[in-house]
Coordinates of C-alpha atoms and ligand atoms in Angstrom, one line a residue:
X1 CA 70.3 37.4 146.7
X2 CA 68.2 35.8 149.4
X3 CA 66.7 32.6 148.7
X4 CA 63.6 32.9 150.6
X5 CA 62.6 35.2 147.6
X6 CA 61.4 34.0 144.3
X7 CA 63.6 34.0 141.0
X8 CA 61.5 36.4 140.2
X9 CA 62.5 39.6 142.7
X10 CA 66.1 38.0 143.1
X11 CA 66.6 38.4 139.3
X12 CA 65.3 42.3 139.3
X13 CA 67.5 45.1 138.9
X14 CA 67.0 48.1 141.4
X15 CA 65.9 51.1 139.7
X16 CA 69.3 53.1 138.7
X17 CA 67.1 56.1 138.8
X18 CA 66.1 55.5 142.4
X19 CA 68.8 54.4 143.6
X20 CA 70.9 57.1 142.6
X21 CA 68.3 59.2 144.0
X22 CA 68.5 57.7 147.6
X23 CA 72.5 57.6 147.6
X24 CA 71.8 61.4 147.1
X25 CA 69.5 61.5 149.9
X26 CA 72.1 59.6 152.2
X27 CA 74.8 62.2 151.0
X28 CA 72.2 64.9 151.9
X29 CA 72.1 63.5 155.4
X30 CA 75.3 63.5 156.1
X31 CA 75.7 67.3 155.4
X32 CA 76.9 67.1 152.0
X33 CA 75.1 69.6 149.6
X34 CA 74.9 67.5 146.4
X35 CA 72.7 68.6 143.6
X36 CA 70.5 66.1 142.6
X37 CA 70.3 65.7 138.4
X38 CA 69.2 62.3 138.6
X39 CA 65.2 62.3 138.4
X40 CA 62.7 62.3 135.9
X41 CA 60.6 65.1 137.2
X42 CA 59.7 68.5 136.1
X43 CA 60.3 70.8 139.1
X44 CA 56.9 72.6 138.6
X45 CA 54.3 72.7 141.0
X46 CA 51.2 71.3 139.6
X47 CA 49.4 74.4 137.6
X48 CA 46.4 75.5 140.3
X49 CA 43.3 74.9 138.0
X50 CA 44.4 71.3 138.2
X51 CA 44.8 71.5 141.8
X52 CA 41.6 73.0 142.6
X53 CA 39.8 70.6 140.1
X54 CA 41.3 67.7 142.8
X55 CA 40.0 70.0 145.4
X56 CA 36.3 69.8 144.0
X57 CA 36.7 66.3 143.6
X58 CA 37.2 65.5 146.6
X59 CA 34.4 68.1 148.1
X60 CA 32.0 66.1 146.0
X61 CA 32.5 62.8 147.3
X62 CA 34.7 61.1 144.8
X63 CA 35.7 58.4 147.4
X64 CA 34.8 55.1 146.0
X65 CA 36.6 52.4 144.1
X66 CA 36.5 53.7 140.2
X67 CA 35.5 51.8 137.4
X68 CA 38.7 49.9 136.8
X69 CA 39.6 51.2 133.1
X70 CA 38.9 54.7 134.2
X71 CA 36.1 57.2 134.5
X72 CA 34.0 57.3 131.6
X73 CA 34.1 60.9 131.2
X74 CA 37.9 61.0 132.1
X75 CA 38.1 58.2 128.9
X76 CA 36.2 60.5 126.6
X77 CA 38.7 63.8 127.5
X78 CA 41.7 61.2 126.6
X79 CA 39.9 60.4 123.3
X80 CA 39.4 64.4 122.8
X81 CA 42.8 64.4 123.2
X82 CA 44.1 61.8 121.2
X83 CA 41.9 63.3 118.6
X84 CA 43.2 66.4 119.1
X85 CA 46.8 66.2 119.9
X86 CA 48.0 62.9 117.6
X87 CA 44.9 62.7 115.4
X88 CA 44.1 59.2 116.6
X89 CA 40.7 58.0 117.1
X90 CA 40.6 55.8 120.1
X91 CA 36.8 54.8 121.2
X92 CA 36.3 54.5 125.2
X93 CA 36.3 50.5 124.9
X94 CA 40.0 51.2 123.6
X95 CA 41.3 53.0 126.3
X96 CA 42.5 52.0 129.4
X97 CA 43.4 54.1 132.7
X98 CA 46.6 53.0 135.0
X99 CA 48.3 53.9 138.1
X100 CA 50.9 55.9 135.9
X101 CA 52.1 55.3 132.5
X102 CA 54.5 52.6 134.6
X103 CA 51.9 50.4 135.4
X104 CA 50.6 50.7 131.5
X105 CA 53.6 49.9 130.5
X106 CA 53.3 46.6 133.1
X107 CA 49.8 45.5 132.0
X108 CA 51.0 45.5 128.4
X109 CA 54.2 43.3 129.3
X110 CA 52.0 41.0 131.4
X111 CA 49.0 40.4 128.8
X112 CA 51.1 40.0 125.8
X113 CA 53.9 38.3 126.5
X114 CA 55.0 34.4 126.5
X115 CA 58.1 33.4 128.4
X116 CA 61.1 33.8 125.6
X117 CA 59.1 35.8 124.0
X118 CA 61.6 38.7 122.3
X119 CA 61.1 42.6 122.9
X120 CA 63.0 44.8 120.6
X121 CA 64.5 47.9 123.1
X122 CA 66.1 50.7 121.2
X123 CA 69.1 50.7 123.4
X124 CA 69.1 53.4 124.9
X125 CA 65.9 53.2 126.3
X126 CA 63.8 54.4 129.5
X127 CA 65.3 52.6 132.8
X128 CA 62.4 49.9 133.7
X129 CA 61.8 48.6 130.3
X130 CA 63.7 45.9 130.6
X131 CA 63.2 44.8 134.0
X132 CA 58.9 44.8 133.4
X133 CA 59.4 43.1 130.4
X134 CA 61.4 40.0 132.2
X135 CA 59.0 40.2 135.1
X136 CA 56.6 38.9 132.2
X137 CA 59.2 36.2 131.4
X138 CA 60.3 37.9 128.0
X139 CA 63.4 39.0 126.4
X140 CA 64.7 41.8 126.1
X141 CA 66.5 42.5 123.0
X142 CA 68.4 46.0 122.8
X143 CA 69.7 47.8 119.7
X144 CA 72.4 49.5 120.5
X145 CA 72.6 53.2 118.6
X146 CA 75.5 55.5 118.6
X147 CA 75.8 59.5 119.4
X148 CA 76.3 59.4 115.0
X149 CA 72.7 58.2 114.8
X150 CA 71.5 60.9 117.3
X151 CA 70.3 57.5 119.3
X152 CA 67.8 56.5 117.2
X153 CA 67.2 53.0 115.5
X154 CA 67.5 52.6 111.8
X155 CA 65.4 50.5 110.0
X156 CA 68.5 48.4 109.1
X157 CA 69.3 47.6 112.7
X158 CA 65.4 47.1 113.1
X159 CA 65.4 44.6 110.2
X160 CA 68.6 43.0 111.9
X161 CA 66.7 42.3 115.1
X162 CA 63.9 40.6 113.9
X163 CA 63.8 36.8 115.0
X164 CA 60.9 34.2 114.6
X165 CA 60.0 35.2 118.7
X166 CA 60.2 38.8 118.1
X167 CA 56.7 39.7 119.7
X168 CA 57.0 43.6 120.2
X169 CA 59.0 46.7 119.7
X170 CA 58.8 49.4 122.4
X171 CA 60.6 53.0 122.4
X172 CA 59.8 56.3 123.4
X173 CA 60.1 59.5 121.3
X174 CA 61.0 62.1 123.1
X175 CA 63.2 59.3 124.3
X176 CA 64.2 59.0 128.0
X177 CA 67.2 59.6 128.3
X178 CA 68.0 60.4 124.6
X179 CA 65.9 63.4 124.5
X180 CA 66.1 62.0 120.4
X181 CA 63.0 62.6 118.9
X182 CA 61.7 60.3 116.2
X183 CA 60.6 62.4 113.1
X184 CA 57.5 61.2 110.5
X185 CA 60.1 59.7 107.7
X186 CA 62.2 58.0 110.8
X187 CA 59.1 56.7 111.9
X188 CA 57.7 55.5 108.5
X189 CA 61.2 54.0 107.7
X190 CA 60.3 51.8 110.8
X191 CA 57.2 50.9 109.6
X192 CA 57.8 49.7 106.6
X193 CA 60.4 47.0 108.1
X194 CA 57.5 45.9 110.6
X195 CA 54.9 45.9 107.8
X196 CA 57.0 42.6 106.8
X197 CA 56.3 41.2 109.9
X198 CA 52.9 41.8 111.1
X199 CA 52.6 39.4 114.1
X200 CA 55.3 42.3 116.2
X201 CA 53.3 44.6 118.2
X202 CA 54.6 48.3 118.9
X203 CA 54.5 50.3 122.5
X204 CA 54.7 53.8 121.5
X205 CA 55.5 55.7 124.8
X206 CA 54.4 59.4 124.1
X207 CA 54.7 60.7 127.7
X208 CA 57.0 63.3 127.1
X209 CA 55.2 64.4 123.8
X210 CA 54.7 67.8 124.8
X211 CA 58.4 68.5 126.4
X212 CA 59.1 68.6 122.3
X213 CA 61.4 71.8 120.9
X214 CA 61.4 70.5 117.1
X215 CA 57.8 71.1 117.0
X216 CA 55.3 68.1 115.4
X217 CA 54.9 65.2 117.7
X218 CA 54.1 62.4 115.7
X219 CA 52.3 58.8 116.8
X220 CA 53.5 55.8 115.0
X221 CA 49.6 54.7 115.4
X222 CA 49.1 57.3 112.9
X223 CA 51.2 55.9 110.1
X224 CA 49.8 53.5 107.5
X225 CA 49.4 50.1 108.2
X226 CA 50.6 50.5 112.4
X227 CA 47.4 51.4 114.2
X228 CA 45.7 48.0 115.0
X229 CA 49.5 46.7 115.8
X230 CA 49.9 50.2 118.1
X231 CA 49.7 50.5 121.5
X232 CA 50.2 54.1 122.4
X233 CA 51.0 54.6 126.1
X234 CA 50.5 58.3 127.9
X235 CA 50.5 59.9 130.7
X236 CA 50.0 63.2 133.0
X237 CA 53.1 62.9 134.8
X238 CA 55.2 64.8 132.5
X239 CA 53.3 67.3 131.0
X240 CA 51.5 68.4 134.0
X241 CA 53.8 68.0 136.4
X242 CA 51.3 65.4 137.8
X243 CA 53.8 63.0 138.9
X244 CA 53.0 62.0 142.0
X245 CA 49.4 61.4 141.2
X246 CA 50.4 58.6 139.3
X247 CA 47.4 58.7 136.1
X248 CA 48.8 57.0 133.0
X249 CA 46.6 55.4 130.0
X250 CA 46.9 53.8 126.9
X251 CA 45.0 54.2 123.0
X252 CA 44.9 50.6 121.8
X253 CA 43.2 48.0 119.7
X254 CA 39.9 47.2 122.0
X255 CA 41.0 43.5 122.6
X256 CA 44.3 44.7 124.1
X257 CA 42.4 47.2 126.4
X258 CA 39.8 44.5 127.5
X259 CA 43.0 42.5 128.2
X260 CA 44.7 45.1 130.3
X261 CA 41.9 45.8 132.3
X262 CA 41.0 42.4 133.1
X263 CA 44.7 42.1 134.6
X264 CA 44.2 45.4 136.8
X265 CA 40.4 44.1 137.5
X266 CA 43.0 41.4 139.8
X267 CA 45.7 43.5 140.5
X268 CA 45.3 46.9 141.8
X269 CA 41.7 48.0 140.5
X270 CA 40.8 51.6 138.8
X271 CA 43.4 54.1 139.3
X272 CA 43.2 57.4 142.4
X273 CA 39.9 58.6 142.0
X274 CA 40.9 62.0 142.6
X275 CA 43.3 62.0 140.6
X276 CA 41.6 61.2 137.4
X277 CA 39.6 63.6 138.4
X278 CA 41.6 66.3 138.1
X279 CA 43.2 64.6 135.3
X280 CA 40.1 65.2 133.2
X281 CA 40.6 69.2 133.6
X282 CA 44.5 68.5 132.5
X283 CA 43.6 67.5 129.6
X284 CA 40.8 69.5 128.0
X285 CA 42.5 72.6 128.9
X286 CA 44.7 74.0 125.5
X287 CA 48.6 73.1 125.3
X288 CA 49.5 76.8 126.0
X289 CA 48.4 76.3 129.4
X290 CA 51.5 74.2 129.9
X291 CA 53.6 75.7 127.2
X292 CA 55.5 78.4 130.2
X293 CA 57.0 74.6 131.3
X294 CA 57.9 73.8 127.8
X295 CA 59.6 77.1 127.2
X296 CA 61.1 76.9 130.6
X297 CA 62.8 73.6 129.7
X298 CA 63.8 74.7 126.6
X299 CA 66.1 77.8 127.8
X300 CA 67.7 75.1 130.5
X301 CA 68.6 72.5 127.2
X302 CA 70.4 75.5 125.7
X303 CA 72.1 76.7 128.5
X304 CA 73.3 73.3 129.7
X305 CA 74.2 72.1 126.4
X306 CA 76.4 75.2 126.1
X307 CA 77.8 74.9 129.4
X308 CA 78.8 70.9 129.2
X309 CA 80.1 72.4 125.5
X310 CA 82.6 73.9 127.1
X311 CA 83.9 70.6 128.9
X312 CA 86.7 68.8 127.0
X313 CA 86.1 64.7 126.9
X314 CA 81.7 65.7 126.5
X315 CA 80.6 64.3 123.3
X316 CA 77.0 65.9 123.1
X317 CA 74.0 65.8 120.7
X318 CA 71.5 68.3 120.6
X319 CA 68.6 66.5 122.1
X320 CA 65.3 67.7 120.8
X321 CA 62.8 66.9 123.5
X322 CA 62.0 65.4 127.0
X323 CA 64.2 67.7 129.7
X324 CA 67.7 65.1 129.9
X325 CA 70.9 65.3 128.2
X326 CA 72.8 62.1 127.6
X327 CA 76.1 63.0 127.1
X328 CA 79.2 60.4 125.5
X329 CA 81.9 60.5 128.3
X330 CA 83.6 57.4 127.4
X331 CA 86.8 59.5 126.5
X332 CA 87.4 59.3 130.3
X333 CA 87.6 55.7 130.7
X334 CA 90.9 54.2 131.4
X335 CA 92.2 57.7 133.5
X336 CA 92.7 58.1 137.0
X337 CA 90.8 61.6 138.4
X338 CA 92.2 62.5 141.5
X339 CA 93.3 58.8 142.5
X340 CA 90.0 57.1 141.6
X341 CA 90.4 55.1 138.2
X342 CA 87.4 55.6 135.7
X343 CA 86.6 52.2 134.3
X344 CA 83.1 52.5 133.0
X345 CA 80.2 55.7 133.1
X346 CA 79.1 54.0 136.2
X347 CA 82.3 54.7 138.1
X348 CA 82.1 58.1 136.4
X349 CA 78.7 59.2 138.0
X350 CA 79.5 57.8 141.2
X351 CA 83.2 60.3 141.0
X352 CA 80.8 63.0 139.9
X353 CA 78.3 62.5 143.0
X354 CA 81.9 62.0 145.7
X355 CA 84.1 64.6 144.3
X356 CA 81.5 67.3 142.9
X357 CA 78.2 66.5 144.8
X358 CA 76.2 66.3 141.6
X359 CA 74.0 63.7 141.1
X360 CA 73.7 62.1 137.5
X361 CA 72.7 58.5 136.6
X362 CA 75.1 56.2 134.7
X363 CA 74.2 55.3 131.3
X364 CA 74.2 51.6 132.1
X365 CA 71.2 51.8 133.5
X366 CA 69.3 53.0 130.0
X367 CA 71.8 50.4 127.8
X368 CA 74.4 52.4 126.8
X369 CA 77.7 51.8 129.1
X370 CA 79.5 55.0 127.2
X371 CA 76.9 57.9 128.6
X372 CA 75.4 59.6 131.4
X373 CA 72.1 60.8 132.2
X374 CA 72.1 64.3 133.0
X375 CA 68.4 65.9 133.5
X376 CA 67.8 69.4 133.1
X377 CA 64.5 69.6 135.6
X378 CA 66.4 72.2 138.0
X379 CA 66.6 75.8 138.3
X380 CA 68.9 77.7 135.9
X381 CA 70.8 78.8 139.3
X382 CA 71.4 75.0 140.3
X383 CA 72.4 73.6 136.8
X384 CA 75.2 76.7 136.4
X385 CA 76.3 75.7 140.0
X386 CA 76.5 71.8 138.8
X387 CA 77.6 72.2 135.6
X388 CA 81.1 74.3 137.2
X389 CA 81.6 71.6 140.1
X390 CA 81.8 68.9 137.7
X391 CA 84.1 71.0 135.0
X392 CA 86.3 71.7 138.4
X393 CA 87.1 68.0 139.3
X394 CA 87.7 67.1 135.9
Ligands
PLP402 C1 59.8 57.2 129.0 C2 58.9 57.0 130.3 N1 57.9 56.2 130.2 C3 57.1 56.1 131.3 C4 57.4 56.7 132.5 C5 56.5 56.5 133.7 O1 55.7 57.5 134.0 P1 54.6 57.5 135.1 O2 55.0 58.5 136.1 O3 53.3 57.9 134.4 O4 54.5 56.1 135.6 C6 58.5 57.5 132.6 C7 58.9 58.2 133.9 O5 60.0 58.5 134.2 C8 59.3 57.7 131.4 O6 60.4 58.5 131.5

C-alpha cells in the first residue's frame, strides 16, 4: 500500500499468473532449474505463413496509426470467420479490434459498467476477470462450482445469483483454468434463466475455441434469444500462437462496438498495425493449418492426466479443452510435507516451486482455494520430468 497511489492501483491484485512467472524467473537466476507450468501460452512458434505475412506488411509501409476499431479488411476476415467458425453474423460496424482479447475484455468492463454494478463470474474463472471488472467500479460476483459439476455453472446456481444490480455474466468455454467446456444444452439451460432477465448482458470469451478435444465449439450468441445481449470476445493469441502480438476482438451488438471504440479512440488507439496484418492471413487460412497444435495439446492432456492419475491426494477431471489441468489438491491441507505445513493451494504451489522446482499457480488466484493450475503448454520431455519431481516430494 502506498498512499501516494490512488484507491484504485492500491486495491488491484498482482496477476497470480505473472507473478508466479517472475518468482520462477528469480528461482532461474539463482541457478535453480525449475520448470515453469504456470503460463498461458502455447509453446509454438508462430506458423511461418503468418510470420511472413507480418514481414510483407511491414515491407509495404504499414507504419501509421490504424483506424482505431481495426483494419477494414482485417474486420471483414473476423466476420468470415465468425461466419464460418460459430455461424454468427457480425457486420464490420459490430466488430471491434483490441490490443489482445485483455484489453476487449477491459473496454467492455469500462463501457458498461456503473459502480456496484454486479458481474456474475463462474468461479473458477480466467485470473484478471475480477480485477478489470473492479477497475470499472463493479462487482464481482463468483459462483463457486465443484470438481462433481466438472466446473461449470448450473442454471440453478445461475438463477441463485441473479440480484436487481446484476448487469452481466462473463465465462469462458474452453474455460481458463477449467479446461470445462460448456456444451449446446449447458449453454441453452443458461439461457433460458437469463431469458427471464433480459437487462444482464453476457461476455462470451471464445479465445481458446479451437484448443477444443470434444469437438463442436459452440457460441452462446448463437442460441435463441442471446445474440443482441452477447458480446463475444476472441482472440489470435491462443490459436495462433500469436501471443505476443497482442490482436484480440469482439462480435457485438453495433452500439456496444461504437462504445468500445470510442473508449480506445481516448485510450490507446487502433491496435499493432503489423500485427493485424498478419492477423488477417491467420484467420482466412482453414483450421487444419493449426490443427498439428491442437493434436499436439491433446496427446500432452492425456499423458499428464495419466501421469498426475497416478498421484494419491489428485482429484482430477478430464478437462476437455484449453491446454490446463486444474487439479483438487485440498486432501493435502492440514499436513506437514517435509516440515512445511500445507494450509491452503497457495502454500501448496509455493512447496511445489521450493521443494520440486515446478512452477504451477494456486487456484486462488482463478476462485477456487481447493485447486491448482497446472498448464500443459510444454514439451512431453518437460511435463514427464515435472510431473515425477512433484510425485517425489509428496
Ligand atoms: C480466458 C482468457 N481470456 C483472455 C485472455 C487474454 O488474451 P490476450 O492475449 O488476447 O489478451 C486469456 C489469456 O491468458 C485467457 O486465458
Amino acid at each position: 500500500m502506498n498512499n501516494h497511489l490512488s484507491d484504485r492501483i492500491n486495491n488491484m491484485a498482482t496477476s497470480a499468473t505473472l507473478a508466479m512467472a517472475a518468482k520462477a524467473r528469480e528461482l532461474r537466476g539463482q541457478g535453480k532449474d525449475i520448470i515453469g507450468l504456470s503460463l498461458g501460452e502455447p509453446d509454438f512458434n508462430i506458423p511461418d505463413f503468418i510470420k511472413d505475412a507480418a514481414k510483407k506488411a511491414i515491407d509495404e509501409n504499414y507504419s501509421s496509426y490504424s483506424p482505431v476499431d481495426g483494419y477494414a479488411d482485417l474486420k471483414q476476415a473476423i466476420s468470415n470467420k465468425f461466419k464460418r467458425d460459430n455461424n454468427l453474423e457480425y457486420g464490420l460496424n459490430q466488430i471491434v479490434v483490441s490490443t489482445g482479447a485483455k484489453q476487449s475484455l477491459a473496454n467492455i468492463a469500462m463501457i458498461m459498467l456503473n459502480k456496484g454494478d454486479e458481474v456474475v463470474l463462474p468461479a473458477p474463472y480466467w485470473v484478471s476477470y475480477s480485477d478489470i471488472v473492479k477497475l470499472a467500479e463493479g462487482v464481482p460476483v463468483e459462483v463457486p462450482t465443484s470438481i462433481d459439476t466438472d466446473f461449470k455453472m448450473t442454471p440453478e446456481q445461475l438463477e441463485a445469483a441473479i440480484t436487481p444490480k446484476t448487469k452481466m455474466m462473463w465465462f469462458s468455454s474452453p474455460c481458463n483454468p477449467s479446461g470445462s467446456v460448456y456444451s449446446e444444452e449447458e449453454l441453452k439451460g443458461l439461457a433460458e434463466v437469463l431469458k427471464k432477465h433480459p437487462n444482464i448482458y453476457v461476455v462470451s470469451d471464445e479465445i481458446y475455441e479451437h484448443i477444443n478435444f470434444r469437438g463442436g465449439h459452440v457460441s452462446i450468441a448463437g442460441i435463441e434469444g442471446m445474440y443482441d445481449r452477447t458480446i463475444t470476445v476472441n482472440g489470435v493469441s491462443k490459436a495462433f500462437a500469436m501471443t505476443g502480438w497482442r490482436i484480440g476482438y469482439i462480435g457485438a451488438p453495433e452500439w456496444i462496438a461504437k462504445a468500445c471504440t470510442k473508449f480506445q479512440g481516448q485510450n490507446t488507439s487502433g491496435a499493432n498495425a503489423i500485427a493485424q496484418r498478419a492477423t488477417i492471413t491467420a484467420l482466412e487460412a482453414p483450421v487444419s493449418k493449426i490443427q498439428f497444435m491442437i493434436d499436439e495439446f491433446h496427446k500432452r492432456r492425456d499423458l499428464v492426466l495419466g501421469l498426475l492419475g497416478e498421484i494419491e491426494g489428485f482429484n482430477l477431471n478430464v478437462p476437455e479443452g484449453a491446454f490446463y489441468v486444474f487439479p483438487d489438491i485440498s486432501s493435502f491441507f492440514g499436513k506437514t510435507l517435509n516440515g512445511t505445513k500445507i494450509n491452503d493451494a497457495s502454500d501448496f504451489a509455493l512447496y511445489l516451486l521450493e521443494n520440486a522446482n515446478v512452477a504451477t499457480v494456486t487456484g486462488a488466484a482463478f476462485g477456487n482455494p481447493n485447486c491448482i493450475r497446472i498448464s500443459y503448454a510444454a514439451s512431453e520431455d518437460e511435463l514427464k520430468e515435472a510431473i515425477s519431481r512433484i510425485k517425489a516430494v509428496l
